[in-house]
PDB file of C-alpha atoms in Angstrom:
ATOM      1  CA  UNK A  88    -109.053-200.684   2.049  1.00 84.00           C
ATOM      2  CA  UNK A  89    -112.713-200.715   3.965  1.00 88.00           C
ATOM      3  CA  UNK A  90    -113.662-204.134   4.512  1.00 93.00           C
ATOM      4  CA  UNK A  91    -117.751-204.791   5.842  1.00 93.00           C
ATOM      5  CA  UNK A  92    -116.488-207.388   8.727  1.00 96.00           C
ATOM      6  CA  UNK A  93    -119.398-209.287  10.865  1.00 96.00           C
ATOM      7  CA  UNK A  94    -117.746-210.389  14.924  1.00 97.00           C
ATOM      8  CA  UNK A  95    -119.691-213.008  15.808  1.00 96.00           C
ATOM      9  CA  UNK A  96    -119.069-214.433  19.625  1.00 96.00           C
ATOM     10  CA  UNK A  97    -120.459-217.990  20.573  1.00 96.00           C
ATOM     11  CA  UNK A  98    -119.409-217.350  24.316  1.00 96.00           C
ATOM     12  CA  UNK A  99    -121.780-216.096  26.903  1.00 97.00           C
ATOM     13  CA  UNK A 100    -119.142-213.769  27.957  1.00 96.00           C
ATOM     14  CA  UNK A 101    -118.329-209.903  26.273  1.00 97.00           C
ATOM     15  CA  UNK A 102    -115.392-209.939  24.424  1.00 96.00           C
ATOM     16  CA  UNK A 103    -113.114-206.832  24.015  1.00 97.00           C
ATOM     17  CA  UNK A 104    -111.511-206.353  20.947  1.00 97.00           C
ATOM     18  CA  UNK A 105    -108.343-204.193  21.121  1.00 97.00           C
ATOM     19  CA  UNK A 106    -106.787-203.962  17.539  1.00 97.00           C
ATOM     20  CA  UNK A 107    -107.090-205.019  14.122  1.00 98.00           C
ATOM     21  CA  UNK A 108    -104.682-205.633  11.295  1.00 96.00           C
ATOM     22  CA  UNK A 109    -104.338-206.939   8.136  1.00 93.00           C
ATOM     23  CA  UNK A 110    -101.807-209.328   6.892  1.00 92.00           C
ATOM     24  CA  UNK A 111    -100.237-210.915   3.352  1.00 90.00           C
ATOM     25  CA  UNK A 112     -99.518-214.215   5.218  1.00 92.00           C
ATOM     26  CA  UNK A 113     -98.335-215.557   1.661  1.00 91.00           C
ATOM     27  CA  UNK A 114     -96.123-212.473   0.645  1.00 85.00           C
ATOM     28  CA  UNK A 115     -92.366-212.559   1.290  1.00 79.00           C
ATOM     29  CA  UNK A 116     -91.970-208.692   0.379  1.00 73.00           C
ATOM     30  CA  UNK A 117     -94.856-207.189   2.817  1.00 67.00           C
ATOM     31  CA  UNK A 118     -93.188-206.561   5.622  1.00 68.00           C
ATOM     32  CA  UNK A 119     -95.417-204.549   7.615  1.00 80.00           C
ATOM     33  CA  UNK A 120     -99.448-205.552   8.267  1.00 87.00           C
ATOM     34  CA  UNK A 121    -101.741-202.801   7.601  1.00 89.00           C
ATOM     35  CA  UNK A 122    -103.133-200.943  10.901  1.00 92.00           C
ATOM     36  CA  UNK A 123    -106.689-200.077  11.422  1.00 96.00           C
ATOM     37  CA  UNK A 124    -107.179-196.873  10.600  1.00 94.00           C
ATOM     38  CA  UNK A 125    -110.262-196.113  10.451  1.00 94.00           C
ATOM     39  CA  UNK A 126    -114.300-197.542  11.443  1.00 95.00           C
ATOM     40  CA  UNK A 127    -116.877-195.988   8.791  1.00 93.00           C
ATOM     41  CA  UNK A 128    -121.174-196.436   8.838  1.00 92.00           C
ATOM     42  CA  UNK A 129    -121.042-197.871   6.102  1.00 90.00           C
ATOM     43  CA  UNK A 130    -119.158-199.947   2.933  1.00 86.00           C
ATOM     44  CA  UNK A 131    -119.787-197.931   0.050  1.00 80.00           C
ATOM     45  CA  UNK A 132    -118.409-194.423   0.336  1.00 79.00           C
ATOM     46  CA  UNK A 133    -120.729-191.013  -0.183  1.00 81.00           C
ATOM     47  CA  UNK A 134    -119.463-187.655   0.816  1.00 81.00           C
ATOM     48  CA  UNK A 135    -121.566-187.582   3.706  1.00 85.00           C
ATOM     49  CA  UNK A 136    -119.430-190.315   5.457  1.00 85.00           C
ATOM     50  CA  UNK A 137    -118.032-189.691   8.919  1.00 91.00           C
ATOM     51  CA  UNK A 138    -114.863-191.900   9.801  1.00 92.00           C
ATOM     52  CA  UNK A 139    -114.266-192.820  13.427  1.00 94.00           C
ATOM     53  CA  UNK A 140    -110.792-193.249  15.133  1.00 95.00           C
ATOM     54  CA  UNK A 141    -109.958-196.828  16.049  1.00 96.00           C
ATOM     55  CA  UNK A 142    -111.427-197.394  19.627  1.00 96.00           C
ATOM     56  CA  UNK A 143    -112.099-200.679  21.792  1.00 97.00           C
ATOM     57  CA  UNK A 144    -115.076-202.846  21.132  1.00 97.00           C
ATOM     58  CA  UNK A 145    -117.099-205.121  23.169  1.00 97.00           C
ATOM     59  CA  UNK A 146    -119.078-208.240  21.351  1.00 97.00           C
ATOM     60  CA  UNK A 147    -121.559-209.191  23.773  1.00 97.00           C
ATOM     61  CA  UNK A 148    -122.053-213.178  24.499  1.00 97.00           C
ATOM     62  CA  UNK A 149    -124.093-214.536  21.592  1.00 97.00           C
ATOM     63  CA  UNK A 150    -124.265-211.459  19.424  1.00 98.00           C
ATOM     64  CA  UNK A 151    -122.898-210.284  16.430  1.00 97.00           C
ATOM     65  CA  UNK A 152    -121.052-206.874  15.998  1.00 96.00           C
ATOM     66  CA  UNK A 153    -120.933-205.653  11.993  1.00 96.00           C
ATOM     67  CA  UNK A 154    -118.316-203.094  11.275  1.00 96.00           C
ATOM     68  CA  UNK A 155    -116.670-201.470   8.159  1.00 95.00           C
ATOM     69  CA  UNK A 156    -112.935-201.607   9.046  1.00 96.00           C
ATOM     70  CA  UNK A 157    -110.287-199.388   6.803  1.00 93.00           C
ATOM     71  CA  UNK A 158    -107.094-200.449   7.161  1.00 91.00           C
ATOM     72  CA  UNK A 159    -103.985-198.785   6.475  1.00 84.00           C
ATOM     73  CA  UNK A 160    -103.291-197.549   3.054  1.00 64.00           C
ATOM     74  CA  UNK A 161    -100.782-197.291   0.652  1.00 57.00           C
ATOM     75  CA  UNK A 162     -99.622-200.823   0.851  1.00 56.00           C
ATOM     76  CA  UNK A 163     -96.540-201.009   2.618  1.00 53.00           C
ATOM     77  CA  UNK A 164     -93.168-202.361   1.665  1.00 57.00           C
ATOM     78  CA  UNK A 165     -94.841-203.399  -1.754  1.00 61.00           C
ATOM     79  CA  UNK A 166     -96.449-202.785  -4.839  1.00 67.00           C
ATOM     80  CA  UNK A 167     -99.996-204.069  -5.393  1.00 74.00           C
ATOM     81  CA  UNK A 168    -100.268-206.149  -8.978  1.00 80.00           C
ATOM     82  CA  UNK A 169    -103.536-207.020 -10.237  1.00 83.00           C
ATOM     83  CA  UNK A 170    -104.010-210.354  -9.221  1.00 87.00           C
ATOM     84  CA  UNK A 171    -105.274-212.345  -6.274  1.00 89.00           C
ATOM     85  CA  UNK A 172    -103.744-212.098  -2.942  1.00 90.00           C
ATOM     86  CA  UNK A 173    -104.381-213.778   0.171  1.00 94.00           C
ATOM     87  CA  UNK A 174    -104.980-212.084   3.028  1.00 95.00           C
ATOM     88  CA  UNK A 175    -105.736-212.426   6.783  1.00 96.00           C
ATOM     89  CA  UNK A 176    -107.735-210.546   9.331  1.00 98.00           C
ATOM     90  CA  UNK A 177    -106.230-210.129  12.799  1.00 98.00           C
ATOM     91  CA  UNK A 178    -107.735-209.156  16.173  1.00 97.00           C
ATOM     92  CA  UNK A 179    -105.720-208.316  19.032  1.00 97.00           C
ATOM     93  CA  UNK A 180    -108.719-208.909  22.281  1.00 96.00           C
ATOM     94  CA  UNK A 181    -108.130-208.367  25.666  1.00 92.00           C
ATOM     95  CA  UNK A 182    -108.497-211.964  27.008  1.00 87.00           C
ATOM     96  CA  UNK A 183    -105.257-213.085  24.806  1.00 93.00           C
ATOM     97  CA  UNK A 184    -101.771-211.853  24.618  1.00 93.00           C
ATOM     98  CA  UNK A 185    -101.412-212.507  21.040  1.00 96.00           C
ATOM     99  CA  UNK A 186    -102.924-211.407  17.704  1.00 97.00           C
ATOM    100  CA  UNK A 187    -105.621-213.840  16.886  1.00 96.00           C
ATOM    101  CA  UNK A 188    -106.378-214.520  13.305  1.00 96.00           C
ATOM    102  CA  UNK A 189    -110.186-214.100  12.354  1.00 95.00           C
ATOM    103  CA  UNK A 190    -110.660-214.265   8.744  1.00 95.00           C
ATOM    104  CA  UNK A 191    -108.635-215.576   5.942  1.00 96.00           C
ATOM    105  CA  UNK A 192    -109.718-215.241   2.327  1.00 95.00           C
ATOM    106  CA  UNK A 193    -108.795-214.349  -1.501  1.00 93.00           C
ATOM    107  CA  UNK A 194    -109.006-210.611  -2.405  1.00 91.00           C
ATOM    108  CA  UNK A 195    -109.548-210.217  -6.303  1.00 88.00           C
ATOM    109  CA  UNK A 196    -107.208-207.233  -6.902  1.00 84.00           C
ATOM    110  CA  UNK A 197    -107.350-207.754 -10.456  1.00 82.00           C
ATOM    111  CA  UNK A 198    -110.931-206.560 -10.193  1.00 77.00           C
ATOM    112  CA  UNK A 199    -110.232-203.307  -8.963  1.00 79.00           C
ATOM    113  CA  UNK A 200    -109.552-200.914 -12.065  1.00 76.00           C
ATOM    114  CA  UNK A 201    -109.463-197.420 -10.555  1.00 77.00           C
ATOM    115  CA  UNK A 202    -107.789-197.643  -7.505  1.00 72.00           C
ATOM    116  CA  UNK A 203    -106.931-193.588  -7.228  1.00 70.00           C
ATOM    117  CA  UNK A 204    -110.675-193.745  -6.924  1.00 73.00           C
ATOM    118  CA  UNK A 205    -112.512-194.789  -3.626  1.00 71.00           C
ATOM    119  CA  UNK A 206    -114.972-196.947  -4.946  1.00 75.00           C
ATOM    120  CA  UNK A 207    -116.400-200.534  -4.263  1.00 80.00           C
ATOM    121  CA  UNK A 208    -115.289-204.001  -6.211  1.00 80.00           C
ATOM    122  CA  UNK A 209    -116.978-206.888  -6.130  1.00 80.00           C
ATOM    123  CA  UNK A 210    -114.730-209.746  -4.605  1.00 85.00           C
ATOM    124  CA  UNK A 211    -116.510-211.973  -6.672  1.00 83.00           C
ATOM    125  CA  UNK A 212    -114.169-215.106  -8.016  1.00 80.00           C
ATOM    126  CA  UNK A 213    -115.514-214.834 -11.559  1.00 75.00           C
ATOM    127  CA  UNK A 214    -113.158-214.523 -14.348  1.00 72.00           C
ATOM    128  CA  UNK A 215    -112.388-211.472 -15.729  1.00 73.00           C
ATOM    129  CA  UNK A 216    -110.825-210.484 -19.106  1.00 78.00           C
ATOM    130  CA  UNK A 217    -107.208-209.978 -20.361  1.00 81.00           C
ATOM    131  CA  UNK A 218    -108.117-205.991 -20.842  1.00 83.00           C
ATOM    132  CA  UNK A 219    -109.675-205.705 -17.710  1.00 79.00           C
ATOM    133  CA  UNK A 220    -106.097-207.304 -16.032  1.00 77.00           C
ATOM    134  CA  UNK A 221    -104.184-205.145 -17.718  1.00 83.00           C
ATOM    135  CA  UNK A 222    -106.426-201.639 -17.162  1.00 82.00           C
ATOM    136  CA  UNK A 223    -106.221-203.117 -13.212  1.00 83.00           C
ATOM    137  CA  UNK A 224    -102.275-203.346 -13.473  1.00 81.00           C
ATOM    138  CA  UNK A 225    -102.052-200.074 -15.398  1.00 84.00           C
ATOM    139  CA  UNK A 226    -103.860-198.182 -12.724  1.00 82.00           C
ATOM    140  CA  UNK A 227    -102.159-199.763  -9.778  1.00 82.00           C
ATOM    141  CA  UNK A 228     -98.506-198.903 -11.406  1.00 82.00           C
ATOM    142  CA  UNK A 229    -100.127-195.057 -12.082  1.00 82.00           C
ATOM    143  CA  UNK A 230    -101.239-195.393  -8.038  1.00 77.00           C
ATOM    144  CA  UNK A 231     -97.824-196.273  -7.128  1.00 77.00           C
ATOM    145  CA  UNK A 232     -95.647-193.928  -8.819  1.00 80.00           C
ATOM    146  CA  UNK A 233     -98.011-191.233  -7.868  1.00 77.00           C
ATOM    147  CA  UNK A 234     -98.066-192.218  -4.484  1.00 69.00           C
ATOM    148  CA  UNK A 235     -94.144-192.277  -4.631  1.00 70.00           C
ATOM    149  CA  UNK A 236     -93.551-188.866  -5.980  1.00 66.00           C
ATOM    150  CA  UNK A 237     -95.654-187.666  -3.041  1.00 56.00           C
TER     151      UNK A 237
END
C-alpha cells in the first residue's frame, strides 16, 4: 500500500526519522503492523518507477518533507474485506525511544475493486454502491486465495 505522506516539523531543530509502520489499532486479528518497505517518486505507479530501500530521514526545523511510503504487503495475520478500516501511521525518530503515532485516519477499502492490480483509489468518504461492495469483496477474496496458494 503506497501512501503520499507530508512530515511537517514545527521545531527549529532536524528531526531524524528512523522507521515507519502501519497499524490496525482497531483490529483484534492483525497481529503484526506493516513495515516500510519501500519510498517511491511518486503516488501513482508507471513502469518507469524506481523504488528506494527504506533509509533514515532528516526533516529540517520548519520544513516539510513529502514522501510516498509503501508499506508491507500482503496484509498480515488477516484478510482484507471491503469496508473501512482504521488505520495509524507510526514513526520511530531518533530523539524518542518509542514508536510515535503520526497520522490516524479511515481507509475506504471498499473502494478499491482490483486489488491484484497496482493502481490508485480515491479515499474519498462518498458512498459507493452495493455492486461496487461486492466486486471490492470479490476481488479481495480472489487476492487472498491467490496469494495463499503462492
Amino acid at each position: 500500500m503506497r501512501l503520499p505522506l507530508v512530515f511537517f516539523n514545527t521545531g527549529p531543530v532536524p528531526i531524524v526519522v528512523q522507521d515507519l509502520r502501519l497499524q490496525f489499532p482497531e483490529e483484534s486479528e492483525v497481529l503484526l503492523p506493516l513495515p516500510w518497505r519501500n519510498s517511491w517518486p511518486q503516488l501513482r505507479p508507471v513502469s518507469e518507477d524506481q523504488a528506494s530501500m527504506p533509509a533514515v530521514f532528516a526533516v529540517e526545523g520548519r520544513k516539510a518533507e513529502q514522501l510516498f511510503i509503501e508499506f508491507g504487503a500482503p496484509f498480515p495475520g488477516f484478510v482484507p474485506e471491503a469496508r473501512d478500516y482504521v488505520i495509524s501511521v507510526e514513526a520511530r525518530v531518533g530523539h524518542r525511544k518509542k514508536w510515535q503515532p503520526l497520522l490516524t485516519f479511515t481507509l475506504r477499502l471498499a473502494h478499491m475493486t482490483s486489488p491484484g492490480q497496482y493502481i490508485t483509489y480515491s479515499n474519498s468518504p462518498r458512498e459507493i454502491s452495493a455492486d461496487d461492495r461486492q466486486r471490492a469483496d470479490a476481488a479481495l477474496q480472489a487476492l487472498a486465495a491467490k496469494l495463499g496458494k503462492q
